């Protein structure tokens, strides 16, 4: 895998959004973006939004630097000062194929990538971005990717859930894209008062009103690192990408996915559906 410094952001400043549009990754397979933060004072907490867009559709949007850091640290990716990684593949997966299932194949999507970083009250910030990428498409990695898998990539779809008081098993909705067919890896919920989560797929019970404490323990058993204020409804907790939840049945009809939450008080929950999808499904 190669490490490539992408073109410079045309402008980087505090209280502004830095935007880079580049075709440098066309015909390559993107595994991760690595942001290098420099200047007098500029760290992950100063990033209020990261947005990645390809051919008119957002792959990532609405995630802060601190939230992305929490997702990475939950996966066991240790924080490194002045650097923030945005993985599309999963470096914690159990196989080479699993590690790169979420990579973006720009030999299929032969379009520029748009990268936006909204910077808050930093002081004289500087910003560079690097790509960890293969020089060929996913099929040419000889990992056995089918055409659909080669076209699939990781996306984070943001939803906001609000409760005005404590609730018990209240049904809520989270977005998984605009059309059926995505595979759901995880729903990462940033919260203040979430105490348990129930998830059902049709008549199948997948998460039986599991408390935050028990959910954290299961994560620890699987080698994950708990983060304060984060409840991960994690179907790939063991690193097996094949355990991601199919959102359609074999006959192509959508599953009825039912997510219910219990809270100890009013809450505003920012949820990120971590999905494997294709561009038309976003």
GROMACS .gro file of C-alpha atoms in nm:
model
  282
    1UNK     CA    1   0.000   0.000   0.000
    2UNK     CA    2   0.123   0.350  -0.085
    3UNK     CA    3   0.121   0.669   0.120
    4UNK     CA    4   0.050   0.970  -0.100
    5UNK     CA    5   0.049   1.337  -0.007
    6UNK     CA    6  -0.253   1.487  -0.177
    7UNK     CA    7  -0.266   1.837  -0.321
    8UNK     CA    8  -0.257   2.122  -0.071
    9UNK     CA    9  -0.579   2.271   0.059
   10UNK     CA   10  -0.616   2.604  -0.125
   11UNK     CA   11  -0.685   2.784   0.205
   12UNK     CA   12  -0.656   2.690   0.571
   13UNK     CA   13  -0.773   2.925   0.844
   14UNK     CA   14  -0.939   2.930   1.184
   15UNK     CA   15  -1.319   2.962   1.187
   16UNK     CA   16  -1.337   2.858   0.823
   17UNK     CA   17  -1.384   2.549   0.610
   18UNK     CA   18  -1.087   2.416   0.414
   19UNK     CA   19  -1.188   2.239   0.091
   20UNK     CA   20  -0.984   2.023  -0.142
   21UNK     CA   21  -1.114   1.869  -0.466
   22UNK     CA   22  -0.870   1.635  -0.636
   23UNK     CA   23  -0.858   1.363  -0.902
   24UNK     CA   24  -0.530   1.220  -0.775
   25UNK     CA   25  -0.698   0.898  -0.657
   26UNK     CA   26  -0.868   0.804  -0.985
   27UNK     CA   27  -0.789   0.438  -1.070
   28UNK     CA   28  -0.658   0.378  -0.715
   29UNK     CA   29  -0.820   0.214  -0.410
   30UNK     CA   30  -0.846   0.441  -0.106
   31UNK     CA   31  -0.801   0.270   0.231
   32UNK     CA   32  -0.776   0.576   0.456
   33UNK     CA   33  -0.721   0.950   0.470
   34UNK     CA   34  -0.466   1.079   0.720
   35UNK     CA   35  -0.490   1.443   0.828
   36UNK     CA   36  -0.178   1.621   0.957
   37UNK     CA   37  -0.264   1.907   1.192
   38UNK     CA   38  -0.006   2.181   1.246
   39UNK     CA   39   0.030   2.545   1.343
   40UNK     CA   40   0.040   2.726   1.673
   41UNK     CA   41  -0.266   2.557   1.825
   42UNK     CA   42  -0.468   2.310   1.621
   43UNK     CA   43  -0.592   1.974   1.744
   44UNK     CA   44  -0.883   1.734   1.685
   45UNK     CA   45  -1.118   1.931   1.912
   46UNK     CA   46  -1.093   2.228   1.676
   47UNK     CA   47  -1.249   2.027   1.388
   48UNK     CA   48  -1.626   2.080   1.390
   49UNK     CA   49  -1.701   1.880   1.076
   50UNK     CA   50  -1.536   1.648   0.826
   51UNK     CA   51  -1.710   1.593   0.494
   52UNK     CA   52  -1.608   1.358   0.212
   53UNK     CA   53  -1.804   1.369  -0.112
   54UNK     CA   54  -1.780   1.176  -0.440
   55UNK     CA   55  -1.983   1.248  -0.753
   56UNK     CA   56  -2.244   1.456  -0.578
   57UNK     CA   57  -2.303   1.233  -0.275
   58UNK     CA   58  -2.175   1.256   0.081
   59UNK     CA   59  -1.987   0.951   0.205
   60UNK     CA   60  -1.902   1.119   0.536
   61UNK     CA   61  -2.064   1.432   0.678
   62UNK     CA   62  -2.146   1.581   1.015
   63UNK     CA   63  -1.873   1.416   1.221
   64UNK     CA   64  -1.643   1.619   1.443
   65UNK     CA   65  -1.275   1.550   1.498
   66UNK     CA   66  -1.345   1.444   1.856
   67UNK     CA   67  -1.617   1.201   1.746
   68UNK     CA   68  -1.397   1.047   1.477
   69UNK     CA   69  -1.120   1.008   1.735
   70UNK     CA   70  -1.363   0.826   1.968
   71UNK     CA   71  -1.469   0.587   1.690
   72UNK     CA   72  -1.105   0.513   1.611
   73UNK     CA   73  -1.009   0.463   1.975
   74UNK     CA   74  -1.307   0.232   2.028
   75UNK     CA   75  -1.161   0.022   1.746
   76UNK     CA   76  -0.825   0.019   1.926
   77UNK     CA   77  -0.655   0.269   1.695
   78UNK     CA   78  -0.428   0.463   1.930
   79UNK     CA   79  -0.437   0.842   1.910
   80UNK     CA   80  -0.124   1.005   1.769
   81UNK     CA   81  -0.071   1.374   1.841
   82UNK     CA   82  -0.113   1.599   1.533
   83UNK     CA   83  -0.262   1.320   1.319
   84UNK     CA   84  -0.621   1.208   1.262
   85UNK     CA   85  -0.706   0.906   1.049
   86UNK     CA   86  -1.030   0.850   0.860
   87UNK     CA   87  -1.036   0.479   0.766
   88UNK     CA   88  -1.268   0.346   0.496
   89UNK     CA   89  -1.136  -0.007   0.530
   90UNK     CA   90  -1.120  -0.170   0.871
   91UNK     CA   91  -0.763  -0.218   1.002
   92UNK     CA   92  -0.903  -0.431   1.288
   93UNK     CA   93  -1.071  -0.688   1.059
   94UNK     CA   94  -0.956  -1.049   1.081
   95UNK     CA   95  -0.860  -1.099   0.715
   96UNK     CA   96  -0.698  -0.902   0.434
   97UNK     CA   97  -1.028  -0.916   0.248
   98UNK     CA   98  -1.215  -0.785   0.550
   99UNK     CA   99  -0.964  -0.506   0.606
  100UNK     CA  100  -1.022  -0.370   0.256
  101UNK     CA  101  -1.391  -0.442   0.196
  102UNK     CA  102  -1.477  -0.080   0.284
  103UNK     CA  103  -1.203   0.078   0.072
  104UNK     CA  104  -1.324   0.311  -0.206
  105UNK     CA  105  -1.237   0.186  -0.555
  106UNK     CA  106  -1.173   0.489  -0.773
  107UNK     CA  107  -1.127   0.268  -1.077
  108UNK     CA  108  -1.506   0.221  -1.049
  109UNK     CA  109  -1.592   0.569  -0.927
  110UNK     CA  110  -1.369   0.766  -1.160
  111UNK     CA  111  -1.452   1.105  -1.010
  112UNK     CA  112  -1.269   1.361  -0.796
  113UNK     CA  113  -1.289   1.328  -0.421
  114UNK     CA  114  -1.404   1.636  -0.229
  115UNK     CA  115  -1.265   1.677   0.124
  116UNK     CA  116  -1.389   1.949   0.358
  117UNK     CA  117  -1.259   2.020   0.707
  118UNK     CA  118  -1.438   2.284   0.916
  119UNK     CA  119  -1.190   2.440   1.159
  120UNK     CA  120  -1.297   2.627   1.471
  121UNK     CA  121  -1.098   2.850   1.706
  122UNK     CA  122  -0.751   2.718   1.626
  123UNK     CA  123  -0.450   2.949   1.611
  124UNK     CA  124  -0.261   2.979   1.279
  125UNK     CA  125  -0.362   2.624   1.173
  126UNK     CA  126  -0.198   2.427   0.895
  127UNK     CA  127  -0.351   2.118   0.738
  128UNK     CA  128  -0.224   1.846   0.506
  129UNK     CA  129  -0.398   1.526   0.396
  130UNK     CA  130  -0.239   1.199   0.290
  131UNK     CA  131  -0.396   0.893   0.129
  132UNK     CA  132  -0.320   0.535   0.218
  133UNK     CA  133  -0.407   0.371  -0.111
  134UNK     CA  134  -0.339   0.086  -0.351
  135UNK     CA  135  -0.234   0.174  -0.705
  136UNK     CA  136  -0.495  -0.064  -0.853
  137UNK     CA  137  -0.868  -0.134  -0.818
  138UNK     CA  138  -1.005  -0.376  -0.557
  139UNK     CA  139  -1.056  -0.662  -0.804
  140UNK     CA  140  -0.686  -0.648  -0.886
  141UNK     CA  141  -0.596  -0.699  -0.520
  142UNK     CA  142  -0.676  -1.069  -0.583
  143UNK     CA  143  -0.875  -1.087  -0.260
  144UNK     CA  144  -1.181  -1.244  -0.420
  145UNK     CA  145  -1.399  -0.934  -0.430
  146UNK     CA  146  -1.717  -0.973  -0.634
  147UNK     CA  147  -1.821  -0.681  -0.858
  148UNK     CA  148  -2.069  -0.563  -0.593
  149UNK     CA  149  -1.809  -0.588  -0.316
  150UNK     CA  150  -1.557  -0.400  -0.530
  151UNK     CA  151  -1.812  -0.122  -0.571
  152UNK     CA  152  -1.893  -0.117  -0.197
  153UNK     CA  153  -1.729   0.119   0.050
  154UNK     CA  154  -1.766   0.239   0.407
  155UNK     CA  155  -1.991   0.538   0.469
  156UNK     CA  156  -2.102   0.711   0.788
  157UNK     CA  157  -2.460   0.840   0.776
  158UNK     CA  158  -2.557   1.083   1.053
  159UNK     CA  159  -2.892   1.096   1.235
  160UNK     CA  160  -3.000   1.295   1.540
  161UNK     CA  161  -3.239   1.143   1.796
  162UNK     CA  162  -3.400   1.366   2.058
  163UNK     CA  163  -3.603   1.273   2.365
  164UNK     CA  164  -3.767   1.537   2.585
  165UNK     CA  165  -3.764   1.315   2.893
  166UNK     CA  166  -3.666   0.968   3.007
  167UNK     CA  167  -3.804   0.699   2.774
  168UNK     CA  168  -3.834   0.321   2.789
  169UNK     CA  169  -3.787   0.116   2.474
  170UNK     CA  170  -3.889   0.405   2.255
  171UNK     CA  171  -3.876   0.322   1.884
  172UNK     CA  172  -3.644   0.555   1.693
  173UNK     CA  173  -3.519   0.574   1.337
  174UNK     CA  174  -3.168   0.611   1.198
  175UNK     CA  175  -3.076   0.660   0.834
  176UNK     CA  176  -2.886   0.395   0.639
  177UNK     CA  177  -2.891   0.575   0.305
  178UNK     CA  178  -3.163   0.659   0.057
  179UNK     CA  179  -3.224   0.311  -0.085
  180UNK     CA  180  -3.217  -0.043   0.049
  181UNK     CA  181  -2.923  -0.276   0.013
  182UNK     CA  182  -2.656  -0.143   0.246
  183UNK     CA  183  -2.491  -0.370   0.501
  184UNK     CA  184  -2.503  -0.229   0.853
  185UNK     CA  185  -2.176  -0.270   1.043
  186UNK     CA  186  -2.252  -0.058   1.346
  187UNK     CA  187  -2.465   0.223   1.484
  188UNK     CA  188  -2.245   0.448   1.698
  189UNK     CA  189  -2.452   0.661   1.934
  190UNK     CA  190  -2.302   0.962   2.112
  191UNK     CA  191  -2.521   1.038   2.412
  192UNK     CA  192  -2.552   1.171   2.765
  193UNK     CA  193  -2.828   0.952   2.913
  194UNK     CA  194  -2.868   0.640   2.697
  195UNK     CA  195  -2.897   0.334   2.924
  196UNK     CA  196  -2.996   0.045   2.696
  197UNK     CA  197  -3.064  -0.043   2.331
  198UNK     CA  198  -3.296  -0.299   2.170
  199UNK     CA  199  -3.263  -0.395   1.803
  200UNK     CA  200  -3.482  -0.631   1.603
  201UNK     CA  201  -3.472  -0.744   1.243
  202UNK     CA  202  -3.822  -0.855   1.155
  203UNK     CA  203  -3.907  -1.110   1.424
  204UNK     CA  204  -3.537  -1.176   1.500
  205UNK     CA  205  -3.399  -1.033   1.824
  206UNK     CA  206  -3.044  -0.906   1.761
  207UNK     CA  207  -2.984  -0.685   2.068
  208UNK     CA  208  -3.217  -0.771   2.356
  209UNK     CA  209  -3.251  -0.440   2.544
  210UNK     CA  210  -2.883  -0.456   2.638
  211UNK     CA  211  -2.760  -0.214   2.902
  212UNK     CA  212  -2.468   0.018   2.834
  213UNK     CA  213  -2.264  -0.163   3.100
  214UNK     CA  214  -2.317  -0.507   2.943
  215UNK     CA  215  -2.259  -0.368   2.595
  216UNK     CA  216  -1.929  -0.220   2.712
  217UNK     CA  217  -1.826  -0.553   2.865
  218UNK     CA  218  -1.896  -0.736   2.538
  219UNK     CA  219  -1.681  -0.480   2.358
  220UNK     CA  220  -1.396  -0.537   2.603
  221UNK     CA  221  -1.421  -0.915   2.555
  222UNK     CA  222  -1.374  -0.853   2.181
  223UNK     CA  223  -1.075  -0.622   2.229
  224UNK     CA  224  -1.255  -0.291   2.180
  225UNK     CA  225  -1.184   0.014   2.396
  226UNK     CA  226  -1.487   0.178   2.558
  227UNK     CA  227  -1.533   0.553   2.510
  228UNK     CA  228  -1.727   0.771   2.752
  229UNK     CA  229  -2.061   0.879   2.610
  230UNK     CA  230  -2.052   0.632   2.322
  231UNK     CA  231  -2.288   0.335   2.284
  232UNK     CA  232  -2.183   0.122   1.984
  233UNK     CA  233  -2.448  -0.117   1.854
  234UNK     CA  234  -2.174  -0.322   1.693
  235UNK     CA  235  -2.242  -0.618   1.466
  236UNK     CA  236  -1.876  -0.658   1.366
  237UNK     CA  237  -1.740  -0.632   1.720
  238UNK     CA  238  -1.533  -0.951   1.665
  239UNK     CA  239  -1.374  -0.814   1.346
  240UNK     CA  240  -1.576  -1.037   1.113
  241UNK     CA  241  -1.714  -0.817   0.835
  242UNK     CA  242  -1.947  -1.097   0.727
  243UNK     CA  243  -2.147  -1.040   1.046
  244UNK     CA  244  -2.265  -0.699   0.926
  245UNK     CA  245  -2.642  -0.696   0.905
  246UNK     CA  246  -2.802  -0.726   0.562
  247UNK     CA  247  -3.078  -0.468   0.521
  248UNK     CA  248  -3.257  -0.660   0.245
  249UNK     CA  249  -3.376  -1.020   0.230
  250UNK     CA  250  -3.251  -1.268  -0.034
  251UNK     CA  251  -3.558  -1.184  -0.244
  252UNK     CA  252  -3.459  -0.815  -0.247
  253UNK     CA  253  -3.731  -0.687  -0.013
  254UNK     CA  254  -3.619  -0.470   0.281
  255UNK     CA  255  -3.596  -0.607   0.632
  256UNK     CA  256  -3.807  -0.430   0.893
  257UNK     CA  257  -3.533  -0.292   1.119
  258UNK     CA  258  -3.653  -0.177   1.461
  259UNK     CA  259  -3.427   0.021   1.695
  260UNK     CA  260  -3.555   0.112   2.043
  261UNK     CA  261  -3.376   0.306   2.317
  262UNK     CA  262  -3.409   0.360   2.690
  263UNK     CA  263  -3.277   0.678   2.851
  264UNK     CA  264  -3.253   0.801   3.209
  265UNK     CA  265  -3.337   1.160   3.112
  266UNK     CA  266  -3.387   1.386   2.813
  267UNK     CA  267  -3.114   1.340   2.555
  268UNK     CA  268  -2.988   1.447   2.216
  269UNK     CA  269  -2.819   1.146   2.057
  270UNK     CA  270  -2.599   1.181   1.751
  271UNK     CA  271  -2.595   0.846   1.575
  272UNK     CA  272  -2.369   0.739   1.290
  273UNK     CA  273  -2.480   0.440   1.083
  274UNK     CA  274  -2.156   0.273   0.977
  275UNK     CA  275  -2.249   0.098   0.654
  276UNK     CA  276  -2.103  -0.085   0.358
  277UNK     CA  277  -2.283   0.057   0.057
  278UNK     CA  278  -2.250   0.154  -0.305
  279UNK     CA  279  -2.279   0.500  -0.456
  280UNK     CA  280  -2.635   0.446  -0.594
  281UNK     CA  281  -2.754   0.334  -0.248
  282UNK     CA  282  -2.648   0.653  -0.070
   0.00000   0.00000   0.00000
